[in-house]
Amino acid sequence: GVTYVGIDTLQEQTRLKALRRGYTFNLLVVGRSGLGKSTFVNTLFKATVARRKSGEEEPLPSTTEVKTVSSSLSEGGVRLNLTITDTPGFGDHINNENCWEPIVSYIEAQYGRYLQEEQKVDRLLHIPDTRIHCCVYFIPPTGHSLSSLDVEVLQRLDKIVNVVPVVAKADTLTLEERAAFKERIRADLSDHAIKVYPLQEYEDLDDAPENMKIRERLPFAVVGSTTWHEIHGKKLLGRRSNWGLVEVENKSHNDFAYMRDMLIRTHMQDLIGSTAERHYENFRRARLSTKTT
Ligand code: GDP
Ligand code: MG
């Protein structure tokens, strides 16, 4: 007859172990300078970490150059070590040839570091993970199409890391312009065979409906701000102009909250897993096979 094997408890065991250890989630922010990347880093920290500490704000790490800022947050017994690496941005020079190189080598250096630890005779059971689980790519809100520079950078990044594209400073576009621009960018990405996260070809059947909705929303049109505004007794992050307040976390104002939810709430584990199983694995295989030949 059928005996109970008990593999259904495995998930619970894994979950408990993960809870104790906590999650390490590493984000990288990439794009031309002046698009609001540093602001976004601080916005994400404010909207994720600072908010939780019972009203009291955490002093925030400030970012100007290639800099990694970390913060640890704990919620319902789950610990999250959130790390965001800010890059200074590129595209400022007349000659932008190979401007992606520092970014690519940064990402690969993290894989290399992990591989080195993994290959040690006496290796750590849990290797400190600095691999980039997601790269948030900032597209200028031009209303036109993807620039050739963006295409070139994206074509290199999508081979080595999970890429989530965003339209920067979405408040500078009207709703109609945003919708048209997003559609144009999706077409450009597809024309240039640039693969952005979440990829259809690897998705779990269970995730398909949700991922479909996310893909329809890409690139996320985001607004960043580190200024709190007091509205009806509530503190909100937003950008104030003559004609009103754009609320960062209001889903009818922009896609910031959709993106935050995907990164931090719904897809964090998948981003971490796919980095290890695909991107790191590709790197490892390539690195080890060139060594032996
Ligand atoms: P970075 O060079 O990409 O790091 O850009 P910064 O974060 O330094 O921002 C450049 C400028 O854009 C600053 O004046 C920001 O206040 C402004 N900025 C940042 N995010 C937004 C946004 O969502 N909308 C608008 N309108 N301005 C923004
Ligand atoms: Mg910056």
Coordinates of N, CA, C and O and ligand atoms in Angstrom, one line a residue, residues 32-40 86-88 168-172 222-225 239, ligand 1:
R32 N 22.1 55.7 -17.6 CA 22.8 57.0 -17.8 C 22.7 57.9 -16.6 O 21.8 57.7 -15.8
S33 N 23.6 58.8 -16.5 CA 23.6 59.6 -15.3 C 22.5 60.6 -15.4 O 22.0 61.0 -16.4
G34 N 22.0 61.0 -14.2 CA 20.9 62.0 -14.1 C 19.5 61.5 -14.2 O 18.6 62.2 -14.2
L35 N 19.4 60.1 -14.3 CA 18.0 59.6 -14.5 C 17.3 59.3 -13.2 O 16.2 58.8 -13.2
G36 N 18.0 59.6 -12.1 CA 17.3 59.3 -10.8 C 17.7 58.0 -10.1 O 17.0 57.5 -9.3
K37 N 18.8 57.4 -10.5 CA 19.2 56.1 -9.9 C 19.5 56.2 -8.4 O 19.0 55.4 -7.6
S38 N 20.3 57.2 -8.1 CA 20.7 57.4 -6.6 C 19.4 57.7 -5.8 O 19.2 57.2 -4.7
T39 N 18.6 58.5 -6.4 CA 17.3 58.8 -5.7 C 16.5 57.6 -5.5 O 15.9 57.3 -4.5
F40 N 16.5 56.7 -6.6 CA 15.7 55.5 -6.5 C 16.2 54.5 -5.4 O 15.4 53.9 -4.7
D86 N 24.8 51.1 -6.4 CA 24.5 52.2 -7.2 C 25.7 52.4 -8.2 O 26.8 52.3 -7.7
T87 N 25.5 52.6 -9.4 CA 26.6 52.9 -10.3 C 26.5 54.4 -10.8 O 25.5 55.0 -10.8
P88 N 27.7 55.0 -11.0 CA 27.7 56.4 -11.3 C 27.0 56.8 -12.6 O 26.6 57.9 -12.8
A168 N 12.6 55.9 -16.3 CA 12.9 56.9 -15.2 C 12.0 58.1 -15.3 O 11.4 58.4 -16.3
K169 N 11.9 58.8 -14.1 CA 11.2 60.0 -14.0 C 9.9 60.0 -14.7 O 9.6 60.9 -15.6
A170 N 9.1 59.0 -14.5 CA 7.8 58.8 -15.2 C 6.9 60.1 -15.1 O 6.0 60.3 -15.9
D171 N 7.1 60.9 -14.0 CA 6.2 62.0 -13.8 C 6.4 63.1 -14.9 O 5.6 64.0 -15.0
T172 N 7.5 62.9 -15.7 CA 7.7 63.9 -16.8 C 6.9 63.5 -18.1 O 7.0 64.2 -19.1
V222 N 8.6 54.6 -13.3 CA 8.7 54.9 -11.8 C 9.0 56.3 -11.5 O 9.5 57.1 -12.4
V223 N 8.7 56.7 -10.3 CA 9.0 58.0 -9.8 C 9.7 57.8 -8.5 O 9.4 56.9 -7.7
G224 N 10.8 58.5 -8.3 CA 11.5 58.4 -7.0 C 11.5 59.7 -6.3 O 11.5 60.8 -6.9
S225 N 11.6 59.6 -5.0 CA 11.7 60.8 -4.1 C 12.0 60.3 -2.7 O 11.6 59.3 -2.2
R239 N 6.7 63.6 -4.9 CA 7.3 64.8 -5.5 C 6.2 65.9 -5.7 O 5.2 65.6 -6.3
Ligands
GDP1 P1 21.5 59.6 -11.0 O1 22.6 60.4 -11.7 O2 20.9 58.6 -12.0 O3 22.0 58.9 -9.7 O4 20.3 60.6 -10.7 P2 20.0 61.3 -9.3 O5 19.3 60.4 -8.4 O6 21.2 62.0 -8.7 O7 18.9 62.4 -9.7 C1 19.1 63.4 -10.7 C2 18.1 64.5 -10.6 O8 16.8 64.0 -11.0 C3 17.9 65.0 -9.2 O9 17.6 66.4 -9.2 C4 16.7 64.3 -8.6 O10 16.0 65.0 -7.7 C5 15.8 64.2 -9.9 N1 14.9 63.0 -9.9 C6 15.2 61.8 -9.3 N2 14.1 61.0 -9.5 C7 13.2 61.7 -10.1 C8 11.8 61.4 -10.6 O11 11.3 60.3 -10.4 N3 11.2 62.4 -11.2 C9 11.7 63.6 -11.5 N4 11.0 64.5 -12.1 N5 13.0 63.9 -11.0 C10 13.7 63.0 -10.4

